[in-house]
Amino acid sequence: MDAVDATVEKLRAQCLSRGASGIQGLARFFRRLDRDRSRSLDARELQGGLAELGLALDMAEAEGVCKRWDRDGSGTLDLEEFLRALRVRSGQWTEEEVLRRFLDNFDSSEKDGQVTLAEFQDYYSGVSASVDTDEEFVAMMTSAWRL
């Protein structure tokens, strides 16, 4: 595992430990890092955000992470690239763990393994409140659910 992969894994673990395991939390984290409101992150914004999480990178390391995650060659990370990079890779969780994590996103505080229509609507009303445009919502759903 190279330094960039190690950084990605540390960031993923930090996000999960801070309750940002769902799309909503990661999208909110992305927007907080996007200081210039360009809807993309450059290496400096990423570096600053990672420092807030206790992951101090020098500029060369931050640029390496950006380059690794940048799929369209723009030199910056858009929300879809950011979500894709932080998504937990398949094969690391059992099928039961995946289902449990999925249901935990929707399920109320009782965590009974049942997702009611009200819980589903409540979850997505929270997601929609944190999304500025329909295009951003489509990008999040496409990336998160691999559509």
N, CA, C and O atoms as a DFTB+ gen file, in Angstrom:
588 C
 N C O
     1  1       0.860      -1.177       0.000
     2  2       0.000       0.000       0.000
     3  2       0.906       1.240       0.000
     4  3       1.777       1.385       0.858
     5  1       0.684       2.127      -0.976
     6  2       1.515       3.325      -1.039
     7  2       0.958       4.407      -0.122
     8  3      -0.072       4.208       0.522
     9  1       1.638       5.556      -0.061
    10  2       1.261       6.625       0.863
    11  2      -0.121       7.181       0.561
    12  3      -0.869       7.510       1.482
    13  1      -0.473       7.292      -0.728
    14  2      -1.793       7.825      -1.086
    15  2      -2.885       6.867      -0.634
    16  3      -3.893       7.298      -0.074
    17  1      -2.698       5.567      -0.872
    18  2      -3.685       4.583      -0.418
    19  2      -3.833       4.611       1.103
    20  3      -4.943       4.513       1.626
    21  1      -2.731       4.744       1.793
    22  2      -2.777       4.800       3.253
    23  2      -3.544       6.037       3.711
    24  3      -4.302       5.975       4.679
    25  1      -3.350       7.153       3.023
    26  2      -4.073       8.388       3.363
    27  2      -5.565       8.216       3.126
    28  3      -6.384       8.639       3.943
    29  1      -5.916       7.592       2.001
    30  2      -7.327       7.350       1.695
    31  2      -7.960       6.501       2.787
    32  3      -9.061       6.805       3.245
    33  1      -7.288       5.455       3.202
    34  2      -7.834       4.581       4.235
    35  2      -7.977       5.325       5.568
    36  3      -8.960       5.126       6.282
    37  1      -7.019       6.168       5.903
    38  2      -7.124       6.955       7.138
    39  2      -8.304       7.915       7.059
    40  3      -9.059       8.059       8.020
    41  1      -8.461       8.572       5.911
    42  2      -9.571       9.507       5.748
    43  2     -10.899       8.785       5.829
    44  3     -11.828       9.269       6.476
    45  1     -11.004       7.640       5.187
    46  2     -12.244       6.863       5.231
    47  2     -12.572       6.485       6.672
    48  3     -13.718       6.602       7.104
    49  1     -11.576       6.037       7.404
    50  2     -11.797       5.653       8.803
    51  2     -12.213       6.855       9.640
    52  3     -13.098       6.739      10.488
    53  1     -11.588       8.005       9.412
    54  2     -11.951       9.218      10.146
    55  2     -13.398       9.615       9.869
    56  3     -14.149       9.935      10.790
    57  1     -13.783       9.590       8.588
    58  2     -15.152       9.960       8.227
    59  2     -16.155       9.019       8.870
    60  3     -17.175       9.458       9.401
    61  1     -15.866       7.721       8.821
    62  2     -16.776       6.750       9.417
    63  2     -16.865       6.937      10.929
    64  3     -17.946       6.814      11.505
    65  1     -15.757       7.229      11.563
    66  2     -15.777       7.384      13.012
    67  2     -16.501       8.651      13.439
    68  3     -16.970       8.730      14.574
    69  1     -16.604       9.642      12.565
    70  2     -17.291      10.884      12.875
    71  2     -18.756      10.845      12.471
    72  3     -19.435      11.871      12.512
    73  1     -19.253       9.683      12.084
    74  2     -20.649       9.567      11.728
    75  2     -20.930      10.009      10.306
    76  3     -22.086      10.261       9.964
    77  1     -19.934      10.109       9.486
    78  2     -20.131      10.554       8.110
    79  2     -20.175       9.362       7.170
    80  3     -19.696       9.447       6.039
    81  1     -20.742       8.259       7.622
    82  2     -20.746       7.053       6.804
    83  2     -21.736       7.128       5.659
    84  3     -21.582       6.417       4.666
    85  1     -22.733       7.961       5.775
    86  2     -23.731       8.072       4.721
    87  2     -23.377       9.144       3.714
    88  3     -22.472       9.951       3.925
    89  1     -24.092       9.134       2.644
    90  2     -23.898      10.101       1.581
    91  2     -24.052      11.515       2.116
    92  3     -23.260      12.400       1.792
    93  1     -25.050      11.718       2.919
    94  2     -25.347      13.056       3.442
    95  2     -24.151      13.621       4.203
    96  3     -23.769      14.772       3.992
    97  1     -23.568      12.832       5.070
    98  2     -22.434      13.304       5.858
    99  2     -21.223      13.612       5.007
   100  3     -20.547      14.616       5.231
   101  1     -20.939      12.760       4.028
   102  2     -19.795      12.999       3.158
   103  2     -20.017      14.209       2.266
   104  3     -19.082      14.972       2.022
   105  1     -21.237      14.400       1.774
   106  2     -21.536      15.568       0.946
   107  2     -21.395      16.846       1.767
   108  3     -20.869      17.846       1.279
   109  1     -21.858      16.813       2.995
   110  2     -21.730      17.973       3.875
   111  2     -20.254      18.264       4.159
   112  3     -19.840      19.423       4.155
   113  1     -19.463      17.221       4.405
   114  2     -18.031      17.368       4.644
   115  2     -17.364      17.976       3.408
   116  3     -16.532      18.874       3.535
   117  1     -17.720      17.500       2.226
   118  2     -17.182      18.028       0.968
   119  2     -17.474      19.524       0.861
   120  3     -16.575      20.313       0.571
   121  1     -18.722      19.914       1.093
   122  2     -19.095      21.331       0.968
   123  2     -18.354      22.197       1.991
   124  3     -18.009      23.344       1.705
   125  1     -18.113      21.649       3.170
   126  2     -17.370      22.403       4.171
   127  2     -15.921      22.631       3.730
   128  3     -15.347      23.688       3.989
   129  1     -15.339      21.638       3.066
   130  2     -13.965      21.778       2.587
   131  2     -13.866      22.726       1.399
   132  3     -12.822      23.342       1.181
   133  1     -14.934      22.845       0.637
   134  2     -14.953      23.674      -0.575
   135  2     -15.056      25.152      -0.181
   136  3     -16.121      25.759      -0.291
   137  1     -13.965      25.707       0.268
   138  2     -13.936      27.073       0.814
   139  2     -14.307      28.137      -0.217
   140  3     -14.933      29.139       0.129
   141  1     -13.925      27.928      -1.485
   142  2     -14.206      28.948      -2.504
   143  2     -15.549      28.734      -3.205
   144  3     -15.899      29.477      -4.123
   145  1     -16.301      27.715      -2.769
   146  2     -17.632      27.401      -3.300
   147  2     -17.620      27.125      -4.799
   148  3     -18.569      27.461      -5.508
   149  1     -16.542      26.511      -5.276
   150  2     -16.413      26.187      -6.699
   151  2     -17.050      24.841      -7.043
   152  3     -17.086      24.449      -8.209
   153  1     -17.547      24.143      -6.040
   154  2     -18.108      22.802      -6.184
   155  2     -17.049      21.769      -6.575
   156  3     -17.349      20.718      -7.141
   157  1     -15.817      22.105      -6.256
   158  2     -14.714      21.165      -6.431
   159  2     -13.637      21.504      -5.413
   160  3     -13.574      22.624      -4.905
   161  1     -12.794      20.526      -5.124
   162  2     -11.721      20.723      -4.157
   163  2     -10.389      20.716      -4.867
   164  3     -10.110      19.833      -5.679
   165  1      -9.562      21.708      -4.558
   166  2      -8.185      21.655      -5.042
   167  2      -7.337      21.045      -3.924
   168  3      -7.843      20.765      -2.837
   169  1      -6.061      20.844      -4.193
   170  2      -5.183      20.185      -3.220
   171  2      -5.109      20.971      -1.916
   172  3      -5.047      20.376      -0.840
   173  1      -5.113      22.298      -1.998
   174  2      -5.012      23.112      -0.785
   175  2      -6.259      22.948       0.092
   176  3      -6.146      22.832       1.312
   177  1      -7.444      22.939      -0.525
   178  2      -8.680      22.744       0.248
   179  2      -8.707      21.353       0.866
   180  3      -9.098      21.188       2.021
   181  1      -8.289      20.352       0.091
   182  2      -8.251      18.988       0.617
   183  2      -7.260      18.895       1.771
   184  3      -7.551      18.277       2.796
   185  1      -6.107      19.498       1.609
   186  2      -5.086      19.488       2.655
   187  2      -5.628      20.109       3.941
   188  3      -5.433      19.559       5.024
   189  1      -6.304      21.245       3.827
   190  2      -6.872      21.906       5.002
   191  2      -7.924      21.058       5.687
   192  3      -7.965      20.988       6.915
   193  1      -8.779      20.407       4.899
   194  2      -9.819      19.559       5.463
   195  2      -9.261      18.334       6.155
   196  3      -9.738      17.934       7.217
   197  1      -8.248      17.742       5.546
   198  2      -7.631      16.574       6.175
   199  2      -6.925      16.957       7.468
   200  3      -6.901      16.180       8.422
   201  1      -6.349      18.157       7.497
   202  2      -5.691      18.621       8.721
   203  2      -6.709      18.747       9.856
   204  3      -6.399      18.442      11.008
   205  1      -7.939      19.202       9.523
   206  2      -8.996      19.299      10.535
   207  2      -9.305      17.937      11.139
   208  3      -9.691      17.841      12.303
   209  1      -9.132      16.881      10.340
   210  2      -9.389      15.528      10.821
   211  2      -8.157      14.904      11.479
   212  3      -8.187      13.745      11.893
   213  1      -7.077      15.680      11.572
   214  2      -5.859      15.167      12.188
   215  2      -4.966      14.420      11.226
   216  3      -4.052      13.712      11.651
   217  1      -5.214      14.564       9.921
   218  2      -4.380      13.915       8.910
   219  2      -3.538      14.985       8.224
   220  3      -3.917      15.519       7.182
   221  1      -2.408      15.282       8.815
   222  2      -1.539      16.335       8.280
   223  2      -0.777      15.799       7.077
   224  3      -0.039      14.818       7.175
   225  1      -0.969      16.461       5.938
   226  2      -0.251      16.119       4.713
   227  2       0.533      17.336       4.247
   228  3       0.086      18.471       4.409
   229  1       1.702      17.095       3.667
   230  2       2.359      18.218       3.022
   231  2       1.696      18.423       1.659
   232  3       0.900      17.587       1.230
   233  1       2.009      19.504       0.988
   234  2       1.329      19.837      -0.259
   235  2       1.543      18.755      -1.318
   236  3       0.621      18.454      -2.077
   237  1       2.720      18.173      -1.383
   238  2       2.985      17.123      -2.375
   239  2       2.077      15.916      -2.151
   240  3       1.573      15.326      -3.106
   241  1       1.872      15.554      -0.888
   242  2       0.990      14.428      -0.569
   243  2      -0.458      14.760      -0.926
   244  3      -1.165      13.925      -1.490
   245  1      -0.903      15.978      -0.599
   246  2      -2.271      16.396      -0.930
   247  2      -2.470      16.400      -2.444
   248  3      -3.516      15.977      -2.936
   249  1      -1.484      16.870      -3.171
   250  2      -1.569      16.858      -4.633
   251  2      -1.626      15.425      -5.161
   252  3      -2.333      15.147      -6.129
   253  1      -0.879      14.513      -4.522
   254  2      -0.912      13.103      -4.914
   255  2      -2.287      12.487      -4.711
   256  3      -2.762      11.726      -5.554
   257  1      -2.929      12.818      -3.588
   258  2      -4.278      12.320      -3.324
   259  2      -5.238      12.876      -4.374
   260  3      -6.036      12.133      -4.945
   261  1      -5.160      14.179      -4.626
   262  2      -6.038      14.791      -5.635
   263  2      -5.839      14.133      -6.994
   264  3      -6.805      13.813      -7.687
   265  1      -4.603      13.937      -7.362
   266  2      -4.313      13.332      -8.670
   267  2      -4.871      11.916      -8.758
   268  3      -5.416      11.522      -9.789
   269  1      -4.736      11.149      -7.672
   270  2      -5.226       9.768      -7.656
   271  2      -6.745       9.732      -7.796
   272  3      -7.279       8.871      -8.495
   273  1      -7.448      10.656      -7.139
   274  2      -8.909      10.649      -7.130
   275  2      -9.517      11.337      -8.342
   276  3     -10.670      11.069      -8.681
   277  1      -8.773      12.214      -9.001
   278  2      -9.272      13.025     -10.115
   279  2      -9.435      12.168     -11.362
   280  3      -8.457      11.869     -12.049
   281  1     -10.671      11.774     -11.653
   282  2     -10.933      10.888     -12.790
   283  2     -11.060      11.632     -14.110
   284  3     -10.772      11.068     -15.165
   285  1     -11.490      12.893     -14.067
   286  2     -11.713      13.618     -15.320
   287  2     -10.524      14.476     -15.745
   288  3     -10.584      15.142     -16.778
   289  1      -9.441      14.469     -14.960
   290  2      -8.244      15.211     -15.330
   291  2      -8.353      16.713     -15.151
   292  3      -7.552      17.458     -15.717
   293  1      -9.335      17.181     -14.371
   294  2      -9.549      18.619     -14.191
   295  2      -8.531      19.249     -13.239
   296  3      -8.373      20.469     -13.213
   297  1      -7.849      18.422     -12.467
   298  2      -6.921      18.943     -11.469
   299  2      -7.588      19.216     -10.129
   300  3      -6.919      19.578      -9.162
   301  1      -8.910      19.041     -10.069
   302  2      -9.660      19.218      -8.832
   303  2     -10.590      18.020      -8.656
   304  3     -10.761      17.207      -9.565
   305  1     -11.186      17.930      -7.470
   306  2     -12.107      16.832      -7.170
   307  2     -13.521      17.368      -7.097
   308  3     -13.806      18.274      -6.314
   309  1     -14.411      16.811      -7.911
   310  2     -15.821      17.164      -7.764
   311  2     -16.446      16.208      -6.755
   312  3     -15.789      15.282      -6.280
   313  1     -17.698      16.431      -6.433
   314  2     -18.356      15.629      -5.397
   315  2     -18.376      14.150      -5.766
   316  3     -18.125      13.301      -4.911
   317  1     -18.666      13.830      -7.011
   318  2     -18.723      12.433      -7.415
   319  2     -17.369      11.746      -7.236
   320  3     -17.309      10.619      -6.744
   321  1     -16.301      12.406      -7.624
   322  2     -14.965      11.825      -7.458
   323  2     -14.637      11.635      -5.978
   324  3     -14.040      10.631      -5.589
   325  1     -15.032      12.603      -5.165
   326  2     -14.788      12.533      -3.728
   327  2     -15.537      11.357      -3.113
   328  3     -14.963      10.590      -2.340
   329  1     -16.818      11.213      -3.453
   330  2     -17.617      10.111      -2.913
   331  2     -17.084       8.760      -3.372
   332  3     -17.010       7.813      -2.589
   333  1     -16.718       8.681      -4.631
   334  2     -16.191       7.426      -5.166
   335  2     -14.915       7.021      -4.438
   336  3     -14.718       5.844      -4.138
   337  1     -14.054       7.986      -4.155
   338  2     -12.786       7.685      -3.489
   339  2     -12.996       7.191      -2.066
   340  3     -12.244       6.344      -1.584
   341  1     -14.012       7.713      -1.392
   342  2     -14.233       7.354       0.008
   343  2     -15.156       6.164       0.202
   344  3     -15.271       5.633       1.307
   345  1     -15.806       5.751      -0.860
   346  2     -16.703       4.606      -0.750
   347  2     -15.892       3.386      -0.309
   348  3     -14.796       3.139      -0.813
   349  1     -16.436       2.645       0.620
   350  2     -15.749       1.442       1.104
   351  2     -15.737       0.414      -0.016
   352  3     -16.768       0.128      -0.625
   353  1     -14.584      -0.124      -0.273
   354  2     -14.439      -1.075      -1.372
   355  2     -15.201      -2.360      -1.095
   356  3     -15.245      -2.843       0.036
   357  1     -15.797      -2.902      -2.144
   358  2     -16.540      -4.148      -1.990
   359  2     -15.587      -5.268      -1.586
   360  3     -14.407      -5.258      -1.935
   361  1     -16.117      -6.216      -0.856
   362  2     -15.311      -7.342      -0.419
   363  2     -14.751      -7.163       0.983
   364  3     -14.245      -8.121       1.568
   365  1     -14.829      -5.963       1.530
   366  2     -14.300      -5.738       2.867
   367  2     -15.335      -6.039       3.941
   368  3     -14.976      -6.287       5.092
   369  1     -16.602      -6.021       3.585
   370  2     -17.669      -6.314       4.529
   371  2     -18.391      -7.575       4.095
   372  3     -18.446      -7.900       2.909
   373  1     -18.937      -8.271       5.062
   374  2     -19.778      -9.410       4.721
   375  2     -21.114      -8.874       4.210
   376  3     -21.429      -7.695       4.368
   377  1     -21.876      -9.749       3.605
   378  2     -23.195      -9.357       3.106
   379  2     -24.078      -8.853       4.252
   380  3     -24.822      -7.887       4.085
   381  1     -23.998      -9.494       5.388
   382  2     -24.793      -9.085       6.549
   383  2     -24.370      -7.700       7.044
   384  3     -25.223      -6.896       7.418
   385  1     -23.059      -7.409       7.051
   386  2     -22.578      -6.092       7.476
   387  2     -23.054      -4.993       6.522
   388  3     -23.431      -3.905       6.959
   389  1     -23.034      -5.281       5.232
   390  2     -23.502      -4.315       4.246
   391  2     -24.978      -4.010       4.483
   392  3     -25.379      -2.846       4.508
   393  1     -25.780      -5.046       4.655
   394  2     -27.205      -4.854       4.904
   395  2     -27.427      -4.049       6.188
   396  3     -28.238      -3.123       6.205
   397  1     -26.722      -4.393       7.248
   398  2     -26.885      -3.693       8.523
   399  2     -26.540      -2.206       8.382
   400  3     -27.277      -1.346       8.862
   401  1     -25.419      -1.912       7.721
   402  2     -25.018      -0.508       7.516
   403  2     -26.033       0.224       6.656
   404  3     -26.357       1.383       6.913
   405  1     -26.529      -0.452       5.645
   406  2     -27.536       0.154       4.779
   407  2     -28.790       0.498       5.584
   408  3     -29.292       1.619       5.509
   409  1     -29.288      -0.461       6.347
   410  2     -30.496      -0.228       7.143
   411  2     -30.275       0.819       8.231
   412  3     -31.185       1.583       8.553
   413  1     -29.073       0.857       8.795
   414  2     -28.778       1.843       9.833
   415  2     -28.891       3.271       9.320
   416  3     -29.170       4.182      10.101
   417  1     -28.682       3.488       8.028
   418  2     -28.841       4.825       7.457
   419  2     -30.281       5.309       7.571
   420  3     -30.521       6.496       7.790
   421  1     -31.230       4.406       7.426
   422  2     -32.643       4.766       7.384
   423  2     -33.353       4.552       8.711
   424  3     -34.246       5.313       9.084
   425  1     -32.949       3.518       9.410
   426  2     -33.639       3.084      10.609
   427  2     -33.591       4.147      11.702
   428  3     -32.612       4.884      11.822
   429  1     -34.651       4.219      12.492
   430  2     -34.711       5.183      13.594
   431  2     -33.754       4.748      14.697
   432  3     -32.974       3.812      14.521
   433  1     -33.820       5.423      15.814
   434  2     -32.925       5.116      16.926
   435  2     -33.131       3.710      17.479
   436  3     -32.253       3.189      18.167
   437  1     -34.269       3.086      17.194
   438  2     -34.546       1.742      17.708
   439  2     -33.766       0.652      16.980
   440  3     -33.553      -0.420      17.546
   441  1     -33.332       0.895      15.738
   442  2     -32.527      -0.053      14.959
   443  2     -33.122      -1.461      14.993
   444  3     -32.473      -2.422      15.406
   445  1     -34.369      -1.552      14.549
   446  2     -35.062      -2.839      14.580
   447  2     -34.915      -3.633      13.286
   448  3     -35.500      -4.707      13.150
   449  1     -34.141      -3.113      12.336
   450  2     -33.956      -3.824      11.075
   451  2     -35.101      -3.638      10.104
   452  3     -35.095      -4.218       9.018
   453  1     -36.076      -2.845      10.477
   454  2     -37.228      -2.557       9.628
   455  2     -37.177      -1.077       9.256
   456  3     -36.992      -0.222      10.122
   457  1     -37.341      -0.777       7.977
   458  2     -37.361       0.614       7.535
   459  2     -38.775       0.936       7.085
   460  3     -39.276       0.401       6.095
   461  1     -39.401       1.823       7.838
   462  2     -40.762       2.223       7.502
   463  2     -40.721       3.309       6.426
   464  3     -39.676       3.910       6.177
   465  1     -41.855       3.551       5.801
   466  2     -41.943       4.620       4.807
   467  2     -41.577       5.956       5.448
   468  3     -40.887       6.766       4.829
   469  1     -42.023       6.193       6.669
   470  2     -41.719       7.449       7.366
   471  2     -40.213       7.596       7.593
   472  3     -39.671       8.687       7.418
   473  1     -39.528       6.509       7.981
   474  2     -38.080       6.572       8.186
   475  2     -37.357       6.852       6.869
   476  3     -36.412       7.640       6.827
   477  1     -37.803       6.206       5.802
   478  2     -37.215       6.413       4.482
   479  2     -37.391       7.863       4.038
   480  3     -36.440       8.491       3.573
   481  1     -38.601       8.393       4.180
   482  2     -38.869       9.778       3.791
   483  2     -38.080      10.755       4.655
   484  3     -37.576      11.760       4.154
   485  1     -37.974      10.469       5.935
   486  2     -37.214      11.326       6.836
   487  2     -35.748      11.369       6.415
   488  3     -35.142      12.441       6.386
   489  1     -35.176      10.214       6.091
   490  2     -33.776      10.162       5.669
   491  2     -33.562      10.993       4.416
   492  3     -32.653      11.821       4.366
   493  1     -34.384      10.782       3.414
   494  2     -34.177      11.493       2.154
   495  2     -34.559      12.962       2.232
   496  3     -34.072      13.755       1.427
   497  1     -35.408      13.351       3.168
   498  2     -35.653      14.788       3.342
   499  2     -34.399      15.444       3.915
   500  3     -34.092      16.591       3.588
   501  1     -33.680      14.725       4.764
   502  2     -32.403      15.234       5.279
   503  2     -31.350      15.319       4.193
   504  3     -30.583      16.281       4.139
   505  1     -31.311      14.310       3.321
   506  2     -30.367      14.339       2.203
   507  2     -30.683      15.501       1.283
   508  3     -29.780      16.246       0.900
   509  1     -31.944      15.673       0.920
   510  2     -32.303      16.723      -0.024
   511  2     -32.046      18.110       0.551
   512  3     -31.773      19.047      -0.199
   513  1     -32.128      18.254       1.862
   514  2     -31.861      19.560       2.478
   515  2     -30.392      19.942       2.373
   516  3     -30.047      21.122       2.439
   517  1     -29.530      18.947       2.210
   518  2     -28.098      19.230       2.144
   519  2     -27.576      19.274       0.710
   520  3     -26.369      19.392       0.498
   521  1     -28.465      19.182      -0.274
   522  2     -28.065      19.170      -1.686
   523  2     -28.598      20.437      -2.350
   524  3     -29.780      20.763      -2.239
   525  1     -27.710      21.139      -3.035
   526  2     -28.086      22.416      -3.625
   527  2     -28.840      22.290      -4.943
   528  3     -29.736      23.088      -5.217
   529  1     -28.493      21.299      -5.762
   530  2     -29.110      21.189      -7.087
   531  2     -29.518      19.755      -7.372
   532  3     -29.035      18.816      -6.738
   533  1     -30.421      19.601      -8.345
   534  2     -30.824      18.259      -8.773
   535  2     -29.640      17.504      -9.350
   536  3     -29.510      16.297      -9.148
   537  1     -28.771      18.214     -10.071
   538  2     -27.604      17.564     -10.681
   539  2     -26.679      16.992      -9.611
   540  3     -26.136      15.899      -9.774
   541  1     -26.500      17.731      -8.515
   542  2     -25.662      17.251      -7.423
   543  2     -26.285      16.004      -6.779
   544  3     -25.572      15.059      -6.439
   545  1     -27.613      16.002      -6.613
   546  2     -28.294      14.842      -6.050
   547  2     -28.126      13.624      -6.956
   548  3     -27.842      12.525      -6.479
   549  1     -28.303      13.822      -8.264
   550  2     -28.144      12.719      -9.218
   551  2     -26.714      12.188      -9.159
   552  3     -26.506      10.974      -9.160
   553  1     -25.735      13.078      -9.108
   554  2     -24.332      12.638      -9.026
   555  2     -24.067      11.831      -7.764
   556  3     -23.362      10.823      -7.803
   557  1     -24.637      12.278      -6.636
   558  2     -24.460      11.544      -5.386
   559  2     -25.080      10.164      -5.462
   560  3     -24.450       9.176      -5.085
   561  1     -26.321      10.087      -5.952
   562  2     -27.011       8.799      -6.022
   563  2     -26.318       7.858      -7.010
   564  3     -26.158       6.668      -6.739
   565  1     -25.913       8.401      -8.144
   566  2     -25.242       7.592      -9.152
   567  2     -23.961       7.004      -8.606
   568  3     -23.675       5.822      -8.797
   569  1     -23.193       7.831      -7.929
   570  2     -21.916       7.385      -7.390
   571  2     -22.112       6.400      -6.240
   572  3     -21.488       5.339      -6.200
   573  1     -22.979       6.766      -5.318
   574  2     -23.151       5.938      -4.107
   575  2     -23.765       4.583      -4.404
   576  3     -23.376       3.579      -3.807
   577  1     -24.708       4.546      -5.311
   578  2     -25.411       3.294      -5.593
   579  2     -24.916       2.624      -6.868
   580  3     -25.485       1.634      -7.328
   581  1     -23.830       3.188      -7.438
   582  2     -23.201       2.622      -8.646
   583  2     -24.212       2.424      -9.757
   584  3     -24.266       1.361     -10.375
   585  1     -25.011       3.443     -10.008
   586  2     -26.035       3.374     -11.048
   587  2     -25.481       3.816     -12.386
   588  3     -26.205       3.823     -13.382
